[in-house]
Coordinates of C-alpha atoms in Angstrom, one line a residue:
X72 CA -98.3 -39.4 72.0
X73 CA -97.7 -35.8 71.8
X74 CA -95.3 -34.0 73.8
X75 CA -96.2 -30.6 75.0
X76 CA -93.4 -28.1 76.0
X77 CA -93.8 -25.4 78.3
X78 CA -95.5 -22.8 76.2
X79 CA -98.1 -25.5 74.9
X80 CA -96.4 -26.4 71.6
X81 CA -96.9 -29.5 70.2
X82 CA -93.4 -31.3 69.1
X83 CA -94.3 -34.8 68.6
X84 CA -93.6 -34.3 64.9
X85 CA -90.4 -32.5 65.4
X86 CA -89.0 -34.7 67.9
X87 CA -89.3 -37.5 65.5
X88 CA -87.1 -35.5 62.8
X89 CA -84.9 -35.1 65.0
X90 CA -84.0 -38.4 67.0
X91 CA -83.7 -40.1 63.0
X92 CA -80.4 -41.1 62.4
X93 CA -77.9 -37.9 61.0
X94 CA -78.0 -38.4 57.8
X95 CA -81.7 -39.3 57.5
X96 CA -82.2 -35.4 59.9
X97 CA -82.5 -33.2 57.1
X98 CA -85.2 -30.8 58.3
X99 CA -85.9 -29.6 55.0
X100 CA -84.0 -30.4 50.9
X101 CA -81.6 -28.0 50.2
X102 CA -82.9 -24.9 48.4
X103 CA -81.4 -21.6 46.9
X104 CA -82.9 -19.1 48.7
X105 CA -85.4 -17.4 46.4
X106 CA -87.6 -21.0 46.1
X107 CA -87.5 -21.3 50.4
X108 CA -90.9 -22.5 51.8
X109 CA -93.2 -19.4 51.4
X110 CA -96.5 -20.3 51.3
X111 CA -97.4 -23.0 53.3
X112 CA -98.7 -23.1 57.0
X113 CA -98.2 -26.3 58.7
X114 CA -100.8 -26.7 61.4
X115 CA -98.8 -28.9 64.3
X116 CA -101.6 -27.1 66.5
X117 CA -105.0 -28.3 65.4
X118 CA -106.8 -25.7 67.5
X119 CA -105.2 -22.8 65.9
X120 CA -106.0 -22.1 61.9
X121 CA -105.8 -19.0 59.5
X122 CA -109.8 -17.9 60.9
X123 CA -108.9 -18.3 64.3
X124 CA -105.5 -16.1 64.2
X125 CA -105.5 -13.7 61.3
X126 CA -103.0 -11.5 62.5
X127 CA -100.6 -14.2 63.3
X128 CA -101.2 -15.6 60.1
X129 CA -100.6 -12.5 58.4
X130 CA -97.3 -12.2 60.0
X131 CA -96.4 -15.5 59.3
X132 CA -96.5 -14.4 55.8
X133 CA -94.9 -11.8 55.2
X134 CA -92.0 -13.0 57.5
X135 CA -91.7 -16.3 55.4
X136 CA -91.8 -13.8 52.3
X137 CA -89.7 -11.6 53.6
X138 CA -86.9 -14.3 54.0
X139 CA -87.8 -16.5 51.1
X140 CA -87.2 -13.2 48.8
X141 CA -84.3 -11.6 50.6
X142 CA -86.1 -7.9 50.8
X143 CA -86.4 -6.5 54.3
X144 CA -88.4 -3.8 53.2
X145 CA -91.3 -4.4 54.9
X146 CA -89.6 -5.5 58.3
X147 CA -90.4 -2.6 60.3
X148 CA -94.3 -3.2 59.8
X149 CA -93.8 -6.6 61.2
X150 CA -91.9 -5.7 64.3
X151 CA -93.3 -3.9 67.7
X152 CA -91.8 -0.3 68.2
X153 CA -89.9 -1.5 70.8
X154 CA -89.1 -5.2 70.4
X155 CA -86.6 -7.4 71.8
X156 CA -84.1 -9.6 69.8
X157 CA -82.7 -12.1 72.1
X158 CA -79.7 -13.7 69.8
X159 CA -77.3 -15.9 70.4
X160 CA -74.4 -13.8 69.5
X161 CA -74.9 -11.5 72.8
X162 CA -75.9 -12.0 76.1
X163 CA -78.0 -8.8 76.3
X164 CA -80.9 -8.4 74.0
X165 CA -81.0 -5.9 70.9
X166 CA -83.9 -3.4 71.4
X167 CA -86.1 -1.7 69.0
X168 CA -87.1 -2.0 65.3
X169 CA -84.4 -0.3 63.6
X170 CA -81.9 -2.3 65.5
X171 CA -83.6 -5.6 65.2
X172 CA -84.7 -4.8 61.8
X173 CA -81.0 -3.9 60.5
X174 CA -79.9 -7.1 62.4
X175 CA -81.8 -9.6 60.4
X176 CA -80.9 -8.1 57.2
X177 CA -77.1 -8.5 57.9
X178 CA -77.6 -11.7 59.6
X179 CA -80.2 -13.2 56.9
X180 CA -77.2 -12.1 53.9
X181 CA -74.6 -14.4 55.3
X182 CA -76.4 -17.1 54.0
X183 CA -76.1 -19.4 51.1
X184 CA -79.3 -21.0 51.0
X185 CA -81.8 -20.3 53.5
X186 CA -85.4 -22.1 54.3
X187 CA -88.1 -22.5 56.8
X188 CA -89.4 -25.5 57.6
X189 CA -92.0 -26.3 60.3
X190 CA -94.0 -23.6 62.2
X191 CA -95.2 -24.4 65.8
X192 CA -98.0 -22.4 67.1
X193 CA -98.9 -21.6 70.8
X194 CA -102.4 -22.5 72.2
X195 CA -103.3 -19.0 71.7
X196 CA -101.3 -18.5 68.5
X197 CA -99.5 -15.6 69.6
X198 CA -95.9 -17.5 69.9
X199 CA -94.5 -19.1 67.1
X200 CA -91.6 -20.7 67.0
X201 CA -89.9 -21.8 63.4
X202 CA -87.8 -24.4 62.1
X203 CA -85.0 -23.3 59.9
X204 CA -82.0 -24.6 58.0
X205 CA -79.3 -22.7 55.9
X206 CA -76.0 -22.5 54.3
X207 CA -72.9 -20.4 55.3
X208 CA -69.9 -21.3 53.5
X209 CA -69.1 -24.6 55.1
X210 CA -71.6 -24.8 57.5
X211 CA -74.6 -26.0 57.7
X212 CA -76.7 -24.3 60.3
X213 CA -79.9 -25.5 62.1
X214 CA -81.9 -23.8 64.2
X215 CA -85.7 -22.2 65.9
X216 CA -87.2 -18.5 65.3
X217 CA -89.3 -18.3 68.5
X218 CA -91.6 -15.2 67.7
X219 CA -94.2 -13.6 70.6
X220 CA -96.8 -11.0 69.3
X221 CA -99.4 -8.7 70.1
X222 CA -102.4 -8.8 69.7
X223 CA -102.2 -6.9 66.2
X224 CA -99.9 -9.4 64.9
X225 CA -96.7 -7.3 65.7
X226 CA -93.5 -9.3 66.8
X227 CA -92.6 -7.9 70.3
X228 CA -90.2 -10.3 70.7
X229 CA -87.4 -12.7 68.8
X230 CA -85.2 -15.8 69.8
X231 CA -82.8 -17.3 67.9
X232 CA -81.1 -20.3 68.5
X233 CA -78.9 -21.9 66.1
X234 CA -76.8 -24.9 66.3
X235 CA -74.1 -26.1 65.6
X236 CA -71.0 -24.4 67.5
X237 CA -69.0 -24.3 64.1
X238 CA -71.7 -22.8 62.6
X239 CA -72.8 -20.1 65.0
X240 CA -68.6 -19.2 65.4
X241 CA -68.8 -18.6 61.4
X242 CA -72.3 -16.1 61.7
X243 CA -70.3 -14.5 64.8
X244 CA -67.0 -14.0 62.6
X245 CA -68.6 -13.0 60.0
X246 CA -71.0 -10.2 61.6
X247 CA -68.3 -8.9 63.9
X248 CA -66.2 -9.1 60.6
X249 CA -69.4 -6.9 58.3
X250 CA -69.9 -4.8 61.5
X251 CA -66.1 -3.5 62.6
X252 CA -65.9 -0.4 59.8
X253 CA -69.0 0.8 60.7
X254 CA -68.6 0.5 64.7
X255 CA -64.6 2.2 63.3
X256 CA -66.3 5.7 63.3

């Protein structure tokens, strides 16, 4: 049986993974960052393939690239003028691309090892939401992307949730820590 969550995605899969016991939950092997899961597209949603959503796919990607390679170049094609990055390090959303855009970079380089893992599409494939696990320092952090676009394939809106405690404390630290001499002026 597959269950369906509240904006249609289909989890069956994923809750499987993750009700195994700990130290069979590995989402993904560990991976430096430059070999992360780039070019495959899991289809978890049958009614939704590359034909069907080419924008989406397209942005798919190049987001997957953008991570697996560690250059942020191209994140300002991928993101809406005026998106909104709801992150778990603040209660009030980041808005805009350069914001956003500058975020993810400094985020994404506290990482040891980084990957994607499992992509969940929406029945109209315009919200994605992606598995991920990486390594800062110590901590080994899990957590979910959930990505809405346009219809031109532009991300309007980002969610990040990341678990465990330990692990989202460290990312806090350490972006509060990166951040201080340039908020000092």
């Amino acid at each position: 049986m597959v269950a369906q969550g509240a904006m249609g995605f289909m989890t069956s899969e994923v809750i499987a993974r993750m009700t195994r016991h700990r130290e069979d939950s590995r989402l993904f092997p560990p991976q430096p960052k430059d070999t992360a899961m780039t070019t495959s597209l899991p289809s978890l949603n049958p009614g939704i393939s590359p034909s069907s959503a080419p924008a989406t796919v397209r942005t798919l990607a190049a987001w997957r690239h953008m991570f697996a390679s560690g250059d942020f170049s191209a994140v300002g094609s991928l993101l809406h003028p005026e998106v909104l990055l709801h992150s778990p390090l603040d209660d009030q959303p980041l808005h805009g691309a350069g914001a956003v855009g500058g975020v993810l970079g400094l985020a994404f380089s506290l990482y040891d090892r980084f990957a994607y893992g499992d992509c969940l599409w929406s029945e109209d494939g315009r919200q994605l939401a992606l598995a991920f696990e990486g390594q800062m320092g110590p901590h080994t952090a899990r957590g979910v992307d959930r990505l809405q676009l346009d219809g031109q394939g532009r991300i309007t809106t980002l969610e990040v949730f990341v678990r465990p405690l330990p692990a989202l404390a460290h990312l806090s630290a350490e972006v509060q820590r990166r951040m201080a001499p340039q908020t000092a002026h």
